[in-house]
mmCIF file of C-alpha atoms in Angstrom:
data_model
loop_
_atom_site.group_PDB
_atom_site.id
_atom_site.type_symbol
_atom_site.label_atom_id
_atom_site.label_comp_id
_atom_site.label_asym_id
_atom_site.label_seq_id
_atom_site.Cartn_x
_atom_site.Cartn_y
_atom_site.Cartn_z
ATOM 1 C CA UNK A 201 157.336 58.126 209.282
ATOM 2 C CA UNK A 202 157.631 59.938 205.898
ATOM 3 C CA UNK A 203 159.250 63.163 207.758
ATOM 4 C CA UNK A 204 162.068 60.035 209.005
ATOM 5 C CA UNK A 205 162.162 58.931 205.485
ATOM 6 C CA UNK A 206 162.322 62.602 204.074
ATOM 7 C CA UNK A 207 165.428 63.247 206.767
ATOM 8 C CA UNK A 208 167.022 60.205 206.038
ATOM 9 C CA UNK A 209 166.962 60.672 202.299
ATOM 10 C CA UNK A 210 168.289 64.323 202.781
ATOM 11 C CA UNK A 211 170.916 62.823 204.967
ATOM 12 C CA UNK A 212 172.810 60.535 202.453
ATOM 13 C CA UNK A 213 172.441 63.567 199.548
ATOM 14 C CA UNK A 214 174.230 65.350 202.137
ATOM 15 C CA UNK A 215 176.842 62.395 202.414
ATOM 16 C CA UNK A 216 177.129 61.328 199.144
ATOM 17 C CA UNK A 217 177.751 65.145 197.709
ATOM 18 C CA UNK A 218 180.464 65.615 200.499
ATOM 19 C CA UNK A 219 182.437 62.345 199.110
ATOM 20 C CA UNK A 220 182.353 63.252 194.911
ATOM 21 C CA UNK A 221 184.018 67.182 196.469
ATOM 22 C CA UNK A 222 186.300 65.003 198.527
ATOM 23 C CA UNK A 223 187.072 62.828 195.101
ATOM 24 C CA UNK A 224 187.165 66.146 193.162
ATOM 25 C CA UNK A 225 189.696 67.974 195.323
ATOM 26 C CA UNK A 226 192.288 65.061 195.960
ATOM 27 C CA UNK A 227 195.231 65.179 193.204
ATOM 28 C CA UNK A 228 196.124 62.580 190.910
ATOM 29 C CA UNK A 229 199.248 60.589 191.464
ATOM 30 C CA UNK A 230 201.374 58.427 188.787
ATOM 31 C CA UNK A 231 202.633 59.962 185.778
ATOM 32 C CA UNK A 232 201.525 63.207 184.318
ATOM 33 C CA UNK A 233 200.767 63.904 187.756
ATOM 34 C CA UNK A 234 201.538 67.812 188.819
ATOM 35 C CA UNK A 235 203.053 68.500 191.528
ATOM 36 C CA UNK A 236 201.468 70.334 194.433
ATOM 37 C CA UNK A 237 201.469 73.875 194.796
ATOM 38 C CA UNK A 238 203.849 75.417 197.114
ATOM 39 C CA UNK A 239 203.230 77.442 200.140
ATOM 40 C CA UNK A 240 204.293 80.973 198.458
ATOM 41 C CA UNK A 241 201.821 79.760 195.255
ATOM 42 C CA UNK A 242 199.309 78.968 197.358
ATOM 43 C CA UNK A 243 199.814 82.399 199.688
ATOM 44 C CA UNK A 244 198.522 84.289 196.046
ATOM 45 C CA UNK A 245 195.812 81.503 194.751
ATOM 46 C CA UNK A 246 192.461 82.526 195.223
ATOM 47 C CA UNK A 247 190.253 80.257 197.710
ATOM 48 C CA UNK A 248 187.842 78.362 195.455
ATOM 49 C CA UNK A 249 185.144 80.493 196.429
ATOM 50 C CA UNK A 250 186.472 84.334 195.702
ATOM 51 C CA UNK A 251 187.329 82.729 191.957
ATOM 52 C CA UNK A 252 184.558 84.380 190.084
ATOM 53 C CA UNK A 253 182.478 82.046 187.720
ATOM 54 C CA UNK A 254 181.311 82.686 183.844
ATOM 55 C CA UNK A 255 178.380 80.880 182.110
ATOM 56 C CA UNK A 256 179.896 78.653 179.195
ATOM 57 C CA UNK A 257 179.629 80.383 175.813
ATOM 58 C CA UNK A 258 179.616 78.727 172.610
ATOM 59 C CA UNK A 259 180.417 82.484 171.310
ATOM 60 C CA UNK A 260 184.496 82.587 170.307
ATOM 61 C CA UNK A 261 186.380 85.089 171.978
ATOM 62 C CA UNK A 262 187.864 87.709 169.967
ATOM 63 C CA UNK A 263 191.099 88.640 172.583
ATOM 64 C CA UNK A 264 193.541 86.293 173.003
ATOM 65 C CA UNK A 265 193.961 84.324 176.028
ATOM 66 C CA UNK A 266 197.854 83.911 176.034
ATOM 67 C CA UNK A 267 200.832 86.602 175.396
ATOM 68 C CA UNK A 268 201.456 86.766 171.492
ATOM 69 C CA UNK A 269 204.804 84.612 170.807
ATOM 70 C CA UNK A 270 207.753 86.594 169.992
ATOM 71 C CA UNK A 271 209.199 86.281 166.251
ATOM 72 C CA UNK A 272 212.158 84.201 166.192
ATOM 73 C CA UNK A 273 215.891 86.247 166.231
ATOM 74 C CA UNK A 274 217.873 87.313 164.026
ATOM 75 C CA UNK A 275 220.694 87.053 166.041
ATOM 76 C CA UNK A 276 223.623 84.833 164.875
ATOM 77 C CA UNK A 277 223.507 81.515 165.693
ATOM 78 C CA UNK A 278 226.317 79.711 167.784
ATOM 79 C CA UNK A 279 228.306 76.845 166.505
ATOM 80 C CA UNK A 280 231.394 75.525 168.694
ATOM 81 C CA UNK A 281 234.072 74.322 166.029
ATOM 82 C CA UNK A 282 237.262 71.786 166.334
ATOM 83 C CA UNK A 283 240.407 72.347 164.910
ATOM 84 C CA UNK A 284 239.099 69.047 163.204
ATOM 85 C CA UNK A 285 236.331 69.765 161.073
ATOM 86 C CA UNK A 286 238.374 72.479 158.936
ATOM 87 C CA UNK A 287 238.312 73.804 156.508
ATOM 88 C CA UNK A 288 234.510 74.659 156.377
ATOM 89 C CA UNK A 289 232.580 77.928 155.102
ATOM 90 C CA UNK A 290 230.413 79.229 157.019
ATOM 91 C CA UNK A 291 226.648 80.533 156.782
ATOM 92 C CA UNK A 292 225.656 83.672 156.974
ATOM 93 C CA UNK A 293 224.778 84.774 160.148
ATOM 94 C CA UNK A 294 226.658 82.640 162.469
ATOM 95 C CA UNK A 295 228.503 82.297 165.587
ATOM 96 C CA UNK A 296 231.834 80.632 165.263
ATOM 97 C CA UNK A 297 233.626 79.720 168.711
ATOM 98 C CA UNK A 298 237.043 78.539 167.948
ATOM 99 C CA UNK A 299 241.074 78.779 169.231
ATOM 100 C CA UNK A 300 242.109 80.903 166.534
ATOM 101 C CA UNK A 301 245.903 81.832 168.282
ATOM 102 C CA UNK A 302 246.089 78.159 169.700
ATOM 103 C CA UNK A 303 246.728 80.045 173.414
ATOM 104 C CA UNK A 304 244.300 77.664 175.114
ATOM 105 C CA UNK A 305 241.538 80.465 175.253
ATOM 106 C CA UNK A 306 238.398 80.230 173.043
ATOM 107 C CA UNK A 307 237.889 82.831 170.628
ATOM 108 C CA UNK A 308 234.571 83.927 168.489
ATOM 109 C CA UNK A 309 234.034 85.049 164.851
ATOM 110 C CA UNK A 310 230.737 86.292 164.096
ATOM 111 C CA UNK A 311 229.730 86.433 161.146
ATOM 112 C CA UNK A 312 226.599 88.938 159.718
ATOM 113 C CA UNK A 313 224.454 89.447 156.434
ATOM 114 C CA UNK A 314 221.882 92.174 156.484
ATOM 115 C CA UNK A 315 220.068 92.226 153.260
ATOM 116 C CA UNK A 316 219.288 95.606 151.163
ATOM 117 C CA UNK A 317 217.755 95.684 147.828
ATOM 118 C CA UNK A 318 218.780 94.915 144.362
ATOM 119 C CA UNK A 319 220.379 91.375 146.187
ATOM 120 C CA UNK A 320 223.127 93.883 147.657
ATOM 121 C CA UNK A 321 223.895 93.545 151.345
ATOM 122 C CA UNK A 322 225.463 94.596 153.847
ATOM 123 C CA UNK A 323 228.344 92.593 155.625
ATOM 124 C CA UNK A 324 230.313 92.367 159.089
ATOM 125 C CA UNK A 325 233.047 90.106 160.268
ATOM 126 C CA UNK A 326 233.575 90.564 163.775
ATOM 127 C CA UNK A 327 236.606 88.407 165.458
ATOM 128 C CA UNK A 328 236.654 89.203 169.297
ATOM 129 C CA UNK A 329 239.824 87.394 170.885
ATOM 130 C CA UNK A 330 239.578 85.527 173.980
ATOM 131 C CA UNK A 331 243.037 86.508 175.548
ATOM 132 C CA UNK A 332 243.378 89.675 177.812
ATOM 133 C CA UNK A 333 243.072 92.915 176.868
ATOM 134 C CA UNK A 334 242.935 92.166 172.805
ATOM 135 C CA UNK A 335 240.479 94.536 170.743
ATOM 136 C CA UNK A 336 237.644 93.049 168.570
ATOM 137 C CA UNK A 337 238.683 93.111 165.137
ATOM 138 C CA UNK A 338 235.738 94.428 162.725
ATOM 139 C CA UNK A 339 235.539 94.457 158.978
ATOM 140 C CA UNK A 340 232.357 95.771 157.497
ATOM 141 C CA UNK A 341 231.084 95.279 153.567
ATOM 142 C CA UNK A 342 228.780 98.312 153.096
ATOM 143 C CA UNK A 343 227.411 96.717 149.739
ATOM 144 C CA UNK A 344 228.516 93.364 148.358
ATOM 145 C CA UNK A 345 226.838 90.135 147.229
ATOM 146 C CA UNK A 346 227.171 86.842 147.674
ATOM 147 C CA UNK A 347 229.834 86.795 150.343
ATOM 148 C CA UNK A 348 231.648 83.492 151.453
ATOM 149 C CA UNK A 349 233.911 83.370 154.729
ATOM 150 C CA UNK A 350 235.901 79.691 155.154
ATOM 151 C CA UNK A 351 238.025 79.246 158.234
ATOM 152 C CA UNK A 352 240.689 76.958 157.972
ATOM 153 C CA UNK A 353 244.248 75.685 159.057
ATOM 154 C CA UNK A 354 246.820 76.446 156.345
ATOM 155 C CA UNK A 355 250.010 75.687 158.209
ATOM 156 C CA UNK A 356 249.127 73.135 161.150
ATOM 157 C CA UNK A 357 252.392 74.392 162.360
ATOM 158 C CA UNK A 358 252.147 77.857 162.736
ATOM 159 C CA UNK A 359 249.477 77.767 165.477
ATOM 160 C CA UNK A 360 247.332 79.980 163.794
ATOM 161 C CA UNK A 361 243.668 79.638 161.927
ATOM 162 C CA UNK A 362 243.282 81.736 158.835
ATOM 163 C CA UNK A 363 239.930 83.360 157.846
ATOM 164 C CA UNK A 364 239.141 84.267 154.269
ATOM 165 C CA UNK A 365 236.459 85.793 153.282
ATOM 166 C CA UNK A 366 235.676 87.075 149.655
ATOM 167 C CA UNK A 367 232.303 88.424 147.678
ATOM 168 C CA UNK A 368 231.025 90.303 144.561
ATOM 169 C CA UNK A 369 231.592 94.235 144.702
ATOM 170 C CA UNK A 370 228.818 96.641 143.669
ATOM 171 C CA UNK A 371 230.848 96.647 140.725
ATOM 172 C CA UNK A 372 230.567 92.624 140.050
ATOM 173 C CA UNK A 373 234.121 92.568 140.757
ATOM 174 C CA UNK A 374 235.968 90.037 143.138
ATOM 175 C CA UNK A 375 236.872 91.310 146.699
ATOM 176 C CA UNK A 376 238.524 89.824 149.551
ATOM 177 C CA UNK A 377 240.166 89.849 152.683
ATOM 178 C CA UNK A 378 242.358 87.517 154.624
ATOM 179 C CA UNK A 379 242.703 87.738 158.156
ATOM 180 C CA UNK A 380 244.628 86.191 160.889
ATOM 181 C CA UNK A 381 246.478 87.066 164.534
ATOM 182 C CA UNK A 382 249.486 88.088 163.518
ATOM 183 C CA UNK A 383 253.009 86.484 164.364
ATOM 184 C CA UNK A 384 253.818 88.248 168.055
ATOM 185 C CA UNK A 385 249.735 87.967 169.066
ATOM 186 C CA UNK A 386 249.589 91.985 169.180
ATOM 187 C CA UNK A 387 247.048 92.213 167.072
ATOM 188 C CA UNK A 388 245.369 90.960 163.471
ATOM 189 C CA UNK A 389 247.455 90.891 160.311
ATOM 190 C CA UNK A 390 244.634 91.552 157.516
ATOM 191 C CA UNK A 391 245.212 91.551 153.450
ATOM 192 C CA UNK A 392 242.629 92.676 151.011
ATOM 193 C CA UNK A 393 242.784 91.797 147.147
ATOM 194 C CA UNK A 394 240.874 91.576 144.564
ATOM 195 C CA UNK A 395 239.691 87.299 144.011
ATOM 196 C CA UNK A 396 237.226 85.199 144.996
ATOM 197 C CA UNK A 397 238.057 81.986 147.382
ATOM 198 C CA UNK A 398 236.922 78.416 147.417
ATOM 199 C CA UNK A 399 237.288 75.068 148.878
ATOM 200 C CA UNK A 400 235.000 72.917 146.773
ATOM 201 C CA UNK A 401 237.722 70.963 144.334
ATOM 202 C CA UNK A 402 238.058 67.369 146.053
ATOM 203 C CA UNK A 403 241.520 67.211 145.027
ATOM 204 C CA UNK A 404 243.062 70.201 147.006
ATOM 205 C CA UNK A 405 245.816 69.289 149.633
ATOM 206 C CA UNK A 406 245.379 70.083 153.686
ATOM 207 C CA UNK A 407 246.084 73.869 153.727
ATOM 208 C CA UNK A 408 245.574 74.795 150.311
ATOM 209 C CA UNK A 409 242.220 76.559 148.609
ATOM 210 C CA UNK A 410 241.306 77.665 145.161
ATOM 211 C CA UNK A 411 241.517 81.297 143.844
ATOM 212 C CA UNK A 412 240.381 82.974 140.969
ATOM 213 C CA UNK A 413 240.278 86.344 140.364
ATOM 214 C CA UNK A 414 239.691 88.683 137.202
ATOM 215 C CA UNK A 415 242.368 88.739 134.348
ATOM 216 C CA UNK A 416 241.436 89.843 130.710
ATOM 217 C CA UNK A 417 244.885 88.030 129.984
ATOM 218 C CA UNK A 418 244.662 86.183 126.279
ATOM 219 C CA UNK A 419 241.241 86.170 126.123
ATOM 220 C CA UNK A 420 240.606 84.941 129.462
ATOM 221 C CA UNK A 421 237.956 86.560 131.924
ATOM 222 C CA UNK A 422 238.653 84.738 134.744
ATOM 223 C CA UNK A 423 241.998 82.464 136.281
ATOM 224 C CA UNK A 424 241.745 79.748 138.510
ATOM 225 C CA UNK A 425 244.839 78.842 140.969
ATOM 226 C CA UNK A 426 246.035 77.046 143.937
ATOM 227 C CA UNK A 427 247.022 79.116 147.267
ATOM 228 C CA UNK A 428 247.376 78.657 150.487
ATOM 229 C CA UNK A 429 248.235 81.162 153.703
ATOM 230 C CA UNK A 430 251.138 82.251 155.414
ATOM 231 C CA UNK A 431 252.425 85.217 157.753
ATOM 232 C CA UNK A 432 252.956 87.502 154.406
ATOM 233 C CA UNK A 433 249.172 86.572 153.321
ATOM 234 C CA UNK A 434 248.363 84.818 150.104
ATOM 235 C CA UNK A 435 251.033 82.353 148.458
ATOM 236 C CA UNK A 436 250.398 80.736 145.637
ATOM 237 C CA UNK A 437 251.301 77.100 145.832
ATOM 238 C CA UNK A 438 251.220 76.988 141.371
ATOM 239 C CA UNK A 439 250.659 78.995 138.919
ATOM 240 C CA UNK A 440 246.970 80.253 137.273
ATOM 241 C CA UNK A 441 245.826 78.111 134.934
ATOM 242 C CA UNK A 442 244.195 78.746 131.581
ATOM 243 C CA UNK A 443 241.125 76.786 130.501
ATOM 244 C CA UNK A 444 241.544 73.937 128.453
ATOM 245 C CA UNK A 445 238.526 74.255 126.498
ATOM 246 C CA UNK A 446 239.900 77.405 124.504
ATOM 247 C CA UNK A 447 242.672 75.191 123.333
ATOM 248 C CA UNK A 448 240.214 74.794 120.066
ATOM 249 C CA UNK A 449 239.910 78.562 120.197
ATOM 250 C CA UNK A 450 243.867 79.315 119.613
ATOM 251 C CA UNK A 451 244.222 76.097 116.780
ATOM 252 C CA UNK A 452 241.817 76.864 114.965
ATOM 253 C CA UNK A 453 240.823 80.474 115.093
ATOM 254 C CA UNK A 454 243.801 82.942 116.487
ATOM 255 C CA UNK A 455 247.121 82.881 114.826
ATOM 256 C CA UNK A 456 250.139 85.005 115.177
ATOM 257 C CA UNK A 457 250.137 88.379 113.250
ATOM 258 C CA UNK A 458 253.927 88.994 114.558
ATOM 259 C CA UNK A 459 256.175 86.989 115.249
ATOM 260 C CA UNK A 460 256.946 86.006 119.122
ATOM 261 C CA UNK A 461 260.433 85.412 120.807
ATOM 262 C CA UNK A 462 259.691 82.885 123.847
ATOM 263 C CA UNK A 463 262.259 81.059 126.406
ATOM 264 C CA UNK A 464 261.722 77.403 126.312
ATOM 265 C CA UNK A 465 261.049 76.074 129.821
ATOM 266 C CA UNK A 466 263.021 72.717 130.445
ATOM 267 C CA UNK A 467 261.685 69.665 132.175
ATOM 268 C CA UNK A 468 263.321 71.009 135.671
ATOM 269 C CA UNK A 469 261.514 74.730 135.556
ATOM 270 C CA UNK A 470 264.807 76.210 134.109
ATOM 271 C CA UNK A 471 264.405 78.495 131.137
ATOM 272 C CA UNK A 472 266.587 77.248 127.991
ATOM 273 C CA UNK A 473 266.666 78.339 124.715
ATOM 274 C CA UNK A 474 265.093 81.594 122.823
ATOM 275 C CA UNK A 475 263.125 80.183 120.142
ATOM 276 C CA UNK A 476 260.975 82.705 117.496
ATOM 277 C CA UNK A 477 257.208 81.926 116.770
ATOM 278 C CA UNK A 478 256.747 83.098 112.824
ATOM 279 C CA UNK A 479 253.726 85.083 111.879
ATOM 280 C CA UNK A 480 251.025 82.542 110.710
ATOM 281 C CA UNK A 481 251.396 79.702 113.307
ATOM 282 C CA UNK A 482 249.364 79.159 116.093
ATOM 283 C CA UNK A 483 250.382 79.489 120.690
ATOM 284 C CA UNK A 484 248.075 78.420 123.305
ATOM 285 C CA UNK A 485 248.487 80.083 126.731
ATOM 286 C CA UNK A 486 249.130 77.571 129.514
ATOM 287 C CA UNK A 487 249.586 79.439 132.939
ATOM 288 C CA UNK A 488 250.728 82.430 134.583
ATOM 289 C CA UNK A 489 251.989 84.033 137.568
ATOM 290 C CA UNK A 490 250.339 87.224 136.691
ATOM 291 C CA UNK A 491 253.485 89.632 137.846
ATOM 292 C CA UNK A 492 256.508 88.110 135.351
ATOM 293 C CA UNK A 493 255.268 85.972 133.033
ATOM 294 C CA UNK A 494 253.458 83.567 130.432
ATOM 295 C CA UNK A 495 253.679 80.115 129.806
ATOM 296 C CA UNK A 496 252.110 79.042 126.163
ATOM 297 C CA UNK A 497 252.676 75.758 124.210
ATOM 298 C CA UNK A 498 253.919 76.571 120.666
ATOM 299 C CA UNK A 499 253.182 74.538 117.605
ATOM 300 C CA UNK A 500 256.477 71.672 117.876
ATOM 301 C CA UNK A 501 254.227 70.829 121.649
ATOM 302 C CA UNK A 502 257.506 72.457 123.978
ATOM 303 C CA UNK A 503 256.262 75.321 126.601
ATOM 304 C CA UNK A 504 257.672 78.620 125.846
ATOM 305 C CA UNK A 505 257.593 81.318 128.021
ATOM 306 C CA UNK A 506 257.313 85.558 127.339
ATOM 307 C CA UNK A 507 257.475 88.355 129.887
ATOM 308 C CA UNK A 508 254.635 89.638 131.429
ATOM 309 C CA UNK A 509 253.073 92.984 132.505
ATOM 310 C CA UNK A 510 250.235 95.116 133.898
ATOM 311 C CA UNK A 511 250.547 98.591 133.421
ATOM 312 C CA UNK A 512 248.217 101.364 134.556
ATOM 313 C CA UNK A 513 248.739 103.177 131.335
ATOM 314 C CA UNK A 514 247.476 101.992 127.918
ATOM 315 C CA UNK A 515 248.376 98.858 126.601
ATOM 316 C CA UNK A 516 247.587 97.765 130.127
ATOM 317 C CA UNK A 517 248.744 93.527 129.369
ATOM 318 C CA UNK A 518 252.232 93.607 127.463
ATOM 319 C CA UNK A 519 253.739 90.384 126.247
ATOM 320 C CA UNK A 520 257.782 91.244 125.655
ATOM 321 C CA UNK A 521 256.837 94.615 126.410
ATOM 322 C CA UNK A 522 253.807 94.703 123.154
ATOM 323 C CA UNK A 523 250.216 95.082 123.773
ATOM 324 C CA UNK A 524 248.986 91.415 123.682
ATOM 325 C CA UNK A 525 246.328 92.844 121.130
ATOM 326 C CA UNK A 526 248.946 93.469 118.764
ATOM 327 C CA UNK A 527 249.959 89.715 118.500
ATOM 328 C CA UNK A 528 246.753 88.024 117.123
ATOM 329 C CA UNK A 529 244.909 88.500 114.016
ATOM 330 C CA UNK A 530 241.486 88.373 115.587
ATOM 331 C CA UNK A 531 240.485 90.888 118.251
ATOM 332 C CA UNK A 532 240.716 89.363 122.092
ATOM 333 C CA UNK A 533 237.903 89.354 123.953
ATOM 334 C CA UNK A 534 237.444 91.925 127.242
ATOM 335 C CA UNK A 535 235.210 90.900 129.532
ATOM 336 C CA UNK A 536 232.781 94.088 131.235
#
């Protein structure tokens, strides 16, 4: 009887273990479910039994049980642009995919920074045309800081997108370069200069962007304009303007030492009248085109205007043809 009770006993262990492997091996269903392996997955999965076992540790491994992750890349990232959402300046670093020629075919600027020391880097703008058989256009900036690139429409007529970019030379000087497919689609019409571009003022019309660039004219160090694009390059829509907050500077502290013959400019943009400046009395500079001329108030409030030029031999900035030094009684300020 006990040998019955023994066998029966031994019998539903027997049962009962065979039912919690059958529970144990059937998959879940429902959400968060996996799905089953397939046949070629299960071709290379071990049978439960050749899987080798290990007695729990409490001990923490010192290897790594998954493949290190990879550092993120430096590559350029991609941004698809509209026609719409110009003008913009770009990040460093970036992927610009835009219709640049307006020939139906999507075309991509890249744009790269690779830093060096001292803040200097190193720069490359790299426009690689969609259409047939047209050769990537690179530009590289061996040392520079600070660069800015802004792709825009100028002309929404002219079915073409303009790309400026500009930064500080080793130097601290202004550099820049305008770029664009040129009229016939052969190729890229380029134009490097020497000012620094910007999109910022609220007040700027579609197509237009502010320059300034590096002038030493009448104690100024730097001159802000308007400009826009065309196919010659860079047009300036006005003239540069001089800051208003010398104005104190020339009343008060810079007189005339000789005198100075201007042309009055009429209400139309005619020139009028010669009128002489005596010795003594006080001008404050206005605007200029920096090639022809200078525009300054003189003391009865009219706008006068004197002949301007840059030579490459001493005195480099003439008024009339005289060294602009030679006008003042205080010594003008030089920036560098």
């Amino acid at each position: 009887m006990k040998k019955l009770a023994n066998a029966k006993k031994a019998f539903l262990i027997i049962i009962a273990a065979l039912m919690l492997a059958a529970i144990a091996c059937t998959p879940r269903q429902g959400a968060g479910a996996q799905p089953l392996p397939t046949k070629a997955a299960q071709k290379e999965t071990p049978a439960p039994s050749e899987i080798p076992t290990e007695e729990p540790t409490t001990e923490p491994t010192t290897e790594p049980t998954e493949a290190p992750t990879a550092e993120p890349s430096a590559a350029p990232t991609v941004a698809p642009m509209s026609i719409d959402s110009l003008p913009v300046e770009v990040d460093n670093n970036q992927t610009i995919n835009i219709d640049i020629d307006f020939d139906g075919i999507m075309d991509t600027i890249v744009f790269e920074e690779e830093k060096l020391e001292y803040y200097e880097s190193t720069y490359k703008l790299t426009v690689a045309r969609g259409a047939a058989g047209a050769e990537p256009f690179v530009y590289e900036v061996s040392y520079g800081k600070a660069a800015g690139l802004i792709i825009m429409d100028c002309d929404e007529n002219d079915s073409r997108i303009d790309i400026l970019l500009s930064w500080d030379s080793c130097s601290d000087d202004p550099a820049s370069l305008i770029c664009r497919v040129n009229e016939d689609g052969s190729g890229m019409f380029t134009q490097e200069g020497s000012c620094y571009f910007s999109i910022y003022d609220t007040s700027l019309k579609p197509g237009e962007f502010e320059i300034s660039v590096h002038a030493n004219v009448l104690n100024a160090d730097f001159l802000g304009a308007v400009a826009t694009v065309d196919a010659s390059g860079l047009k300036l829509v006005d003239d540069f303007k001089f800051s208003t907050y010398e104005d104190s500077y020339w009343l008060e502290h810079q007189s005339l030492e000789r005198e100075m013959t201007v042309r009055i400019v009429n209400d139309d943009g005619s020139l009028g009248e010669e009128v002489t400046v005596p010795v003594g009395e006080h001008i404050v500079p206005v605007s200029t085109d920096l090639e022809s001329y200078v525009k300054l108030r003189i003391p009865d409030g009219r706008i006068g205007q004197v002949e301007f030029s840059f030579n490459y031999e001493a005195p480099y900035i003439r008024l009339n043809d005289i060294s602009q030094d030679d006008y003042f009684t205080e010594p003008l300020n030089y920036a560098g």
